PDB file of C-alpha atoms in Angstrom:
ATOM      1  CA  MET A 634     -80.521-113.059  -9.191  1.00 70.00           C
ATOM      2  CA  SER A 635     -84.207-113.603  -8.708  1.00 91.00           C
ATOM      3  CA  LEU A 636     -85.980-112.611  -5.505  1.00 95.00           C
ATOM      4  CA  VAL A 637     -88.363-114.864  -3.536  1.00 96.00           C
ATOM      5  CA  ARG A 638     -90.902-113.483  -1.241  1.00 97.00           C
ATOM      6  CA  LEU A 639     -91.214-114.940   2.206  1.00 97.00           C
ATOM      7  CA  ASN A 640     -93.850-114.966   4.864  1.00 95.00           C
ATOM      8  CA  ILE A 641     -93.430-115.578   8.622  1.00 93.00           C
ATOM      9  CA  LYS A 642     -94.569-119.103   9.565  1.00 90.00           C
ATOM     10  CA  GLY A 643     -93.796-118.878  13.249  1.00 85.00           C
ATOM     11  CA  ILE A 644     -91.314-118.760  16.094  1.00 86.00           C
ATOM     12  CA  SER A 645     -90.239-121.688  18.212  1.00 80.00           C
ATOM     13  CA  TYR A 646     -87.593-122.294  20.903  1.00 73.00           C
ATOM     14  CA  SER A 647     -84.347-123.666  19.464  1.00 62.00           C
ATOM     15  CA  GLN A 648     -83.076-126.920  20.917  1.00 57.00           C
ATOM     16  CA  THR A 649     -79.713-126.253  19.190  1.00 55.00           C
ATOM     17  CA  GLN A 650     -78.876-123.038  21.119  1.00 61.00           C
ATOM     18  CA  ASN A 651     -79.824-122.179  24.657  1.00 67.00           C
ATOM     19  CA  GLY A 652     -81.677-118.972  24.978  1.00 70.00           C
ATOM     20  CA  ALA A 653     -82.249-118.722  21.239  1.00 79.00           C
ATOM     21  CA  TYR A 654     -85.307-119.146  19.021  1.00 86.00           C
ATOM     22  CA  ALA A 655     -85.899-120.327  15.538  1.00 85.00           C
ATOM     23  CA  LEU A 656     -87.764-117.935  13.336  1.00 89.00           C
ATOM     24  CA  ILE A 657     -89.303-119.876  10.434  1.00 88.00           C
ATOM     25  CA  LEU A 658     -89.964-118.017   7.116  1.00 94.00           C
ATOM     26  CA  SER A 659     -91.925-119.790   4.352  1.00 94.00           C
ATOM     27  CA  GLU A 660     -91.692-119.354   0.702  1.00 95.00           C
ATOM     28  CA  VAL A 661     -94.843-117.753  -0.680  1.00 94.00           C
ATOM     29  CA  ASP A 662     -94.920-119.701  -3.949  1.00 89.00           C
ATOM     30  CA  GLY A 663     -93.408-122.898  -2.794  1.00 90.00           C
ATOM     31  CA  ASP A 664     -92.971-125.374   0.068  1.00 88.00           C
ATOM     32  CA  ARG A 665     -89.515-124.506   1.362  1.00 91.00           C
ATOM     33  CA  LYS A 666     -88.867-122.867   4.868  1.00 89.00           C
ATOM     34  CA  LEU A 667     -86.001-120.748   5.814  1.00 91.00           C
ATOM     35  CA  PRO A 668     -85.037-121.234   9.597  1.00 88.00           C
ATOM     36  CA  ILE A 669     -83.131-118.464  11.194  1.00 90.00           C
ATOM     37  CA  VAL A 670     -81.842-118.576  14.742  1.00 87.00           C
ATOM     38  CA  ILE A 671     -82.561-115.296  16.651  1.00 90.00           C
ATOM     39  CA  GLY A 672     -82.204-114.115  20.204  1.00 87.00           C
ATOM     40  CA  ALA A 673     -84.923-113.962  22.888  1.00 86.00           C
ATOM     41  CA  PHE A 674     -85.457-110.186  22.663  1.00 88.00           C
ATOM     42  CA  GLU A 675     -85.785-110.176  18.904  1.00 90.00           C
ATOM     43  CA  ALA A 676     -88.133-113.134  19.024  1.00 89.00           C
ATOM     44  CA  GLN A 677     -90.240-111.253  21.671  1.00 88.00           C
ATOM     45  CA  SER A 678     -90.338-108.169  19.428  1.00 91.00           C
ATOM     46  CA  ILE A 679     -91.449-110.162  16.399  1.00 92.00           C
ATOM     47  CA  ALA A 680     -94.027-112.016  18.394  1.00 88.00           C
ATOM     48  CA  ILE A 681     -95.550-108.687  19.577  1.00 88.00           C
ATOM     49  CA  ALA A 682     -95.696-107.365  16.031  1.00 90.00           C
ATOM     50  CA  LEU A 683     -97.477-110.552  15.003  1.00 87.00           C
ATOM     51  CA  GLU A 684     -99.895-110.462  18.006  1.00 83.00           C
ATOM     52  CA  LYS A 685    -102.017-107.337  17.145  1.00 74.00           C
ATOM     53  CA  GLU A 686    -103.959-107.598  20.470  1.00 72.00           C
ATOM     54  CA  ILE A 687    -100.934-107.387  22.692  1.00 77.00           C
ATOM     55  CA  LEU A 688     -99.857-103.792  23.271  1.00 79.00           C
ATOM     56  CA  PRO A 689     -96.783-103.216  25.442  1.00 83.00           C
ATOM     57  CA  PRO A 690     -97.152-100.432  28.037  1.00 85.00           C
ATOM     58  CA  ARG A 691     -94.149 -98.655  26.700  1.00 87.00           C
ATOM     59  CA  PRO A 692     -92.690 -98.686  23.116  1.00 88.00           C
ATOM     60  CA  LEU A 693     -90.023-101.367  22.498  1.00 89.00           C
ATOM     61  CA  THR A 694     -86.917-100.570  20.505  1.00 93.00           C
ATOM     62  CA  HIS A 695     -88.449-101.456  17.130  1.00 94.00           C
ATOM     63  CA  ASP A 696     -91.653 -99.535  18.065  1.00 93.00           C
ATOM     64  CA  LEU A 697     -89.428 -96.481  18.844  1.00 95.00           C
ATOM     65  CA  PHE A 698     -87.709 -96.845  15.443  1.00 95.00           C
ATOM     66  CA  LYS A 699     -91.113 -97.011  13.758  1.00 95.00           C
ATOM     67  CA  ASN A 700     -92.314 -93.916  15.592  1.00 95.00           C
ATOM     68  CA  PHE A 701     -89.044 -92.105  14.756  1.00 95.00           C
ATOM     69  CA  ALA A 702     -89.340 -93.085  11.125  1.00 96.00           C
ATOM     70  CA  ASP A 703     -92.944 -92.035  10.929  1.00 95.00           C
ATOM     71  CA  ARG A 704     -92.178 -88.620  12.460  1.00 96.00           C
ATOM     72  CA  PHE A 705     -89.474 -87.927   9.783  1.00 95.00           C
ATOM     73  CA  GLU A 706     -91.567 -89.510   6.928  1.00 96.00           C
ATOM     74  CA  ILE A 707     -89.233 -92.370   6.359  1.00 96.00           C
ATOM     75  CA  ASN A 708     -90.907 -95.485   4.975  1.00 97.00           C
ATOM     76  CA  VAL A 709     -89.515 -99.015   4.922  1.00 97.00           C
ATOM     77  CA  LYS A 710     -90.450-100.408   1.515  1.00 97.00           C
ATOM     78  CA  GLN A 711     -88.999-103.970   1.823  1.00 97.00           C
ATOM     79  CA  VAL A 712     -86.372-106.108   3.509  1.00 98.00           C
ATOM     80  CA  ILE A 713     -84.010-108.341   1.534  1.00 98.00           C
ATOM     81  CA  ILE A 714     -82.058-111.152   3.145  1.00 97.00           C
ATOM     82  CA  HIS A 715     -79.178-110.965   0.689  1.00 97.00           C
ATOM     83  CA  LYS A 716     -76.282-112.983   2.024  1.00 94.00           C
ATOM     84  CA  LEU A 717     -75.552-116.192   4.012  1.00 90.00           C
ATOM     85  CA  VAL A 718     -72.090-116.699   5.263  1.00 88.00           C
ATOM     86  CA  ASP A 719     -71.035-119.439   7.913  1.00 82.00           C
ATOM     87  CA  GLY A 720     -74.698-119.847   8.844  1.00 83.00           C
ATOM     88  CA  VAL A 721     -75.219-115.975   9.465  1.00 89.00           C
ATOM     89  CA  PHE A 722     -77.907-114.306   7.421  1.00 94.00           C
ATOM     90  CA  TYR A 723     -77.202-110.688   6.308  1.00 96.00           C
ATOM     91  CA  SER A 724     -80.066-108.338   5.454  1.00 97.00           C
ATOM     92  CA  SER A 725     -80.764-104.920   3.979  1.00 97.00           C
ATOM     93  CA  ILE A 726     -83.694-102.513   4.670  1.00 98.00           C
ATOM     94  CA  ILE A 727     -84.801-100.580   1.610  1.00 97.00           C
ATOM     95  CA  CYS A 728     -86.052 -97.240   2.895  1.00 97.00           C
ATOM     96  CA  GLU A 729     -87.589 -94.253   1.115  1.00 96.00           C
ATOM     97  CA  ARG A 730     -87.865 -90.499   1.980  1.00 95.00           C
ATOM     98  CA  ASP A 731     -88.973 -87.807  -0.470  1.00 93.00           C
ATOM     99  CA  THR A 732     -88.727 -90.384  -3.330  1.00 93.00           C
ATOM    100  CA  ILE A 733     -85.106 -91.031  -2.515  1.00 96.00           C
ATOM    101  CA  GLU A 734     -84.249 -94.672  -1.725  1.00 96.00           C
ATOM    102  CA  GLU A 735     -81.552 -95.743   0.745  1.00 96.00           C
ATOM    103  CA  VAL A 736     -80.173 -99.167   1.521  1.00 97.00           C
ATOM    104  CA  ILE A 737     -79.412 -99.771   5.214  1.00 96.00           C
ATOM    105  CA  ASP A 738     -77.502-102.849   6.544  1.00 97.00           C
ATOM    106  CA  ALA A 739     -79.233-104.717   9.406  1.00 96.00           C
ATOM    107  CA  ARG A 740     -79.359-107.868  11.421  1.00 96.00           C
ATOM    108  CA  THR A 741     -81.990-110.052   9.932  1.00 96.00           C
ATOM    109  CA  SER A 742     -84.061-110.311  13.154  1.00 95.00           C
ATOM    110  CA  ASP A 743     -84.147-106.498  13.412  1.00 96.00           C
ATOM    111  CA  ALA A 744     -84.937-106.052   9.708  1.00 97.00           C
ATOM    112  CA  ILE A 745     -87.874-108.560  10.006  1.00 97.00           C
ATOM    113  CA  SER A 746     -89.101-106.848  13.182  1.00 96.00           C
ATOM    114  CA  LEU A 747     -89.275-103.574  11.222  1.00 97.00           C
ATOM    115  CA  ALA A 748     -90.785-105.109   8.167  1.00 97.00           C
ATOM    116  CA  LEU A 749     -93.695-106.354  10.276  1.00 95.00           C
ATOM    117  CA  ARG A 750     -94.286-102.945  11.738  1.00 95.00           C
ATOM    118  CA  PHE A 751     -94.192-101.179   8.385  1.00 96.00           C
ATOM    119  CA  ASN A 752     -96.166-103.947   6.608  1.00 96.00           C
ATOM    120  CA  ALA A 753     -93.172-104.289   4.299  1.00 97.00           C
ATOM    121  CA  PRO A 754     -92.580-107.403   2.224  1.00 98.00           C
ATOM    122  CA  ILE A 755     -89.618-109.770   3.023  1.00 98.00           C
ATOM    123  CA  PHE A 756     -87.504-111.225   0.237  1.00 98.00           C
ATOM    124  CA  THR A 757     -84.542-113.438  -0.114  1.00 97.00           C
ATOM    125  CA  TYR A 758     -82.571-114.522  -3.208  1.00 96.00           C
ATOM    126  CA  LYS A 759     -83.263-117.914  -4.794  1.00 94.00           C
ATOM    127  CA  ASN A 760     -79.675-119.060  -4.357  1.00 93.00           C
ATOM    128  CA  ILE A 761     -79.921-118.487  -0.530  1.00 93.00           C
ATOM    129  CA  LEU A 762     -83.227-120.435  -0.384  1.00 92.00           C
ATOM    130  CA  ASP A 763     -81.611-123.163  -2.429  1.00 89.00           C
ATOM    131  CA  LYS A 764     -78.711-123.349  -0.002  1.00 88.00           C
ATOM    132  CA  ALA A 765     -80.493-122.964   3.297  1.00 89.00           C
ATOM    133  CA  GLY A 766     -84.170-123.824   2.637  1.00 88.00           C
ATOM    134  CA  ILE A 767     -85.703-126.928   4.136  1.00 85.00           C
ATOM    135  CA  PHE A 768     -89.012-128.778   3.711  1.00 79.00           C
ATOM    136  CA  LEU A 769     -91.163-129.185   6.724  1.00 62.00           C
ATOM    137  CA  LYS A 770     -92.923-132.493   7.564  1.00 52.00           C
ATOM    138  CA  GLY A 771     -95.461-133.595   5.079  1.00 47.00           C
ATOM    139  CA  SER A 772     -94.014-131.793   2.026  1.00 43.00           C
ATOM    140  CA  GLU A 773     -92.454-133.494  -0.930  1.00 43.00           C
ATOM    141  CA  SER A 774     -88.895-133.147   0.202  1.00 41.00           C
ATOM    142  CA  GLU A 775     -87.566-136.698  -0.763  1.00 39.00           C
ATOM    143  CA  GLN A 776     -87.105-135.571  -4.391  1.00 38.00           C
ATOM    144  CA  ASP A 777     -84.486-132.989  -3.287  1.00 41.00           C
ATOM    145  CA  GLY A 778     -82.753-135.232  -0.700  1.00 38.00           C
ATOM    146  CA  PHE A 779     -83.558-133.054   2.313  1.00 36.00           C
ATOM    147  CA  GLU A 780     -83.459-134.733   5.777  1.00 36.00           C
ATOM    148  CA  ASP A 781     -86.289-132.497   6.735  1.00 37.00           C
ATOM    149  CA  ASP A 782     -87.518-134.424   9.789  1.00 35.00           C
ATOM    150  CA  LEU A 783     -84.054-134.304  11.398  1.00 33.00           C
ATOM    151  CA  LEU A 784     -83.550-130.573  10.744  1.00 37.00           C
ATOM    152  CA  VAL A 785     -86.910-129.511  11.920  1.00 36.00           C
ATOM    153  CA  ASP A 786     -86.788-131.692  15.119  1.00 36.00           C
ATOM    154  CA  GLN A 787     -83.496-130.015  16.031  1.00 38.00           C
ATOM    155  CA  LEU A 788     -84.915-126.517  15.541  1.00 38.00           C
ATOM    156  CA  ILE A 789     -88.489-126.816  16.869  1.00 36.00           C
ATOM    157  CA  ILE A 790     -90.108-128.105  19.997  1.00 35.00           C
ATOM    158  CA  GLU A 791     -93.738-127.718  21.085  1.00 39.00           C
ATOM    159  CA  ASP A 792     -95.071-125.389  23.829  1.00 44.00           C
ATOM    160  CA  ASP A 793     -94.482-126.642  27.336  1.00 50.00           C
ATOM    161  CA  PRO A 794     -97.489-129.081  27.965  1.00 51.00           C
ATOM    162  CA  VAL A 795     -97.441-128.528  31.721  1.00 50.00           C
ATOM    163  CA  GLU A 796     -97.925-124.717  31.261  1.00 57.00           C
ATOM    164  CA  SER A 797    -100.586-125.241  28.606  1.00 59.00           C
ATOM    165  CA  ASN A 798    -102.552-127.511  31.026  1.00 65.00           C
ATOM    166  CA  ASN A 799    -102.359-124.840  33.695  1.00 81.00           C
ATOM    167  CA  TYR A 800    -103.944-122.312  31.529  1.00 83.00           C
ATOM    168  CA  LYS A 801    -106.695-124.796  30.585  1.00 85.00           C
ATOM    169  CA  LYS A 802    -107.532-125.170  34.288  1.00 86.00           C
ATOM    170  CA  MET A 803    -108.052-121.358  34.702  1.00 89.00           C
ATOM    171  CA  SER A 804    -111.301-119.621  34.529  1.00 89.00           C
ATOM    172  CA  LEU A 805    -111.865-117.020  31.858  1.00 88.00           C
ATOM    173  CA  SER A 806    -111.659-114.201  34.408  1.00 89.00           C
ATOM    174  CA  GLU A 807    -108.452-115.626  35.803  1.00 89.00           C
ATOM    175  CA  LEU A 808    -106.991-115.841  32.238  1.00 87.00           C
ATOM    176  CA  ASN A 809    -107.921-112.312  31.590  1.00 85.00           C
ATOM    177  CA  THR A 810    -106.185-111.213  34.832  1.00 90.00           C
ATOM    178  CA  SER A 811    -103.145-113.272  33.931  1.00 88.00           C
ATOM    179  CA  LEU A 812    -102.992-111.722  30.523  1.00 83.00           C
ATOM    180  CA  ASP A 813    -102.931-108.225  31.993  1.00 82.00           C
ATOM    181  CA  GLU A 814    -100.226-109.219  34.414  1.00 86.00           C
ATOM    182  CA  ALA A 815     -98.213-110.820  31.686  1.00 80.00           C
ATOM    183  CA  VAL A 816     -98.411-107.806  29.535  1.00 77.00           C
ATOM    184  CA  ALA A 817     -97.576-105.439  32.434  1.00 78.00           C
ATOM    185  CA  ALA A 818     -94.472-107.668  33.266  1.00 76.00           C
ATOM    186  CA  GLU A 819     -93.600-107.611  29.518  1.00 67.00           C
ATOM    187  CA  ASP A 820     -93.683-111.338  29.403  1.00 72.00           C
ATOM    188  CA  TYR A 821     -95.207-111.419  25.852  1.00 67.00           C
ATOM    189  CA  GLU A 822     -94.431-115.061  25.245  1.00 68.00           C
ATOM    190  CA  ALA A 823     -96.743-115.997  28.199  1.00 75.00           C
ATOM    191  CA  ALA A 824     -99.309-113.356  27.066  1.00 74.00           C
ATOM    192  CA  ALA A 825     -99.547-114.907  23.656  1.00 72.00           C
ATOM    193  CA  LYS A 826    -100.132-118.346  25.083  1.00 76.00           C
ATOM    194  CA  ILE A 827    -102.795-117.013  27.492  1.00 82.00           C
ATOM    195  CA  ARG A 828    -104.404-115.105  24.607  1.00 76.00           C
ATOM    196  CA  ASP A 829    -104.603-118.281  22.567  1.00 71.00           C
ATOM    197  CA  GLU A 830    -106.367-120.070  25.329  1.00 78.00           C
ATOM    198  CA  ILE A 831    -108.863-117.245  25.663  1.00 80.00           C
ATOM    199  CA  SER A 832    -109.472-117.237  21.948  1.00 72.00           C
ATOM    200  CA  LYS A 833    -110.281-121.034  22.088  1.00 76.00           C
ATOM    201  CA  ARG A 834    -113.123-120.282  24.610  1.00 78.00           C
ATOM    202  CA  ASN A 835    -114.653-117.441  22.758  1.00 71.00           C
TER     203      ASN A 835
END
């Protein structure tokens, strides 16, 4: 079976499951997206790994694993999403130490959190992408019969407009103070939104 490389397109709150998030992976050499429902903690961990400017005051679980692996010279080479059963994705982490490879079973959200921290590529098999891949709005999905608008609308909603407007009303110094407070409180979702507002003004 052929492997297909994936990139992380983004994370959005899931309308289909309370307290869950939709991690959207995109096909590197194609238009399909692979939505995976993950928990809030895992979404936060992935968001922190993506936001290089946000540094938690203490290591999160995946940061601890990275520090542990570095100390014992274990490298994560790649992550493979290898199975889909009843809507649940199964993944493997391919590790290497002293030229010896090991395959470790992992939850997909954990595997992707670690892949980001090790700068390791993420793959899935073509048959999984054929089965669970969707086309986002604006892509040529009609030829394959995907009801992409319905699927994506069920998975993704935009940021809270009220919260976004509140950030727009704040001064730059207030935003920087709020960013520090959000990071100290480990509210990294809010920190990412504040950082985005600061970036727009710089």
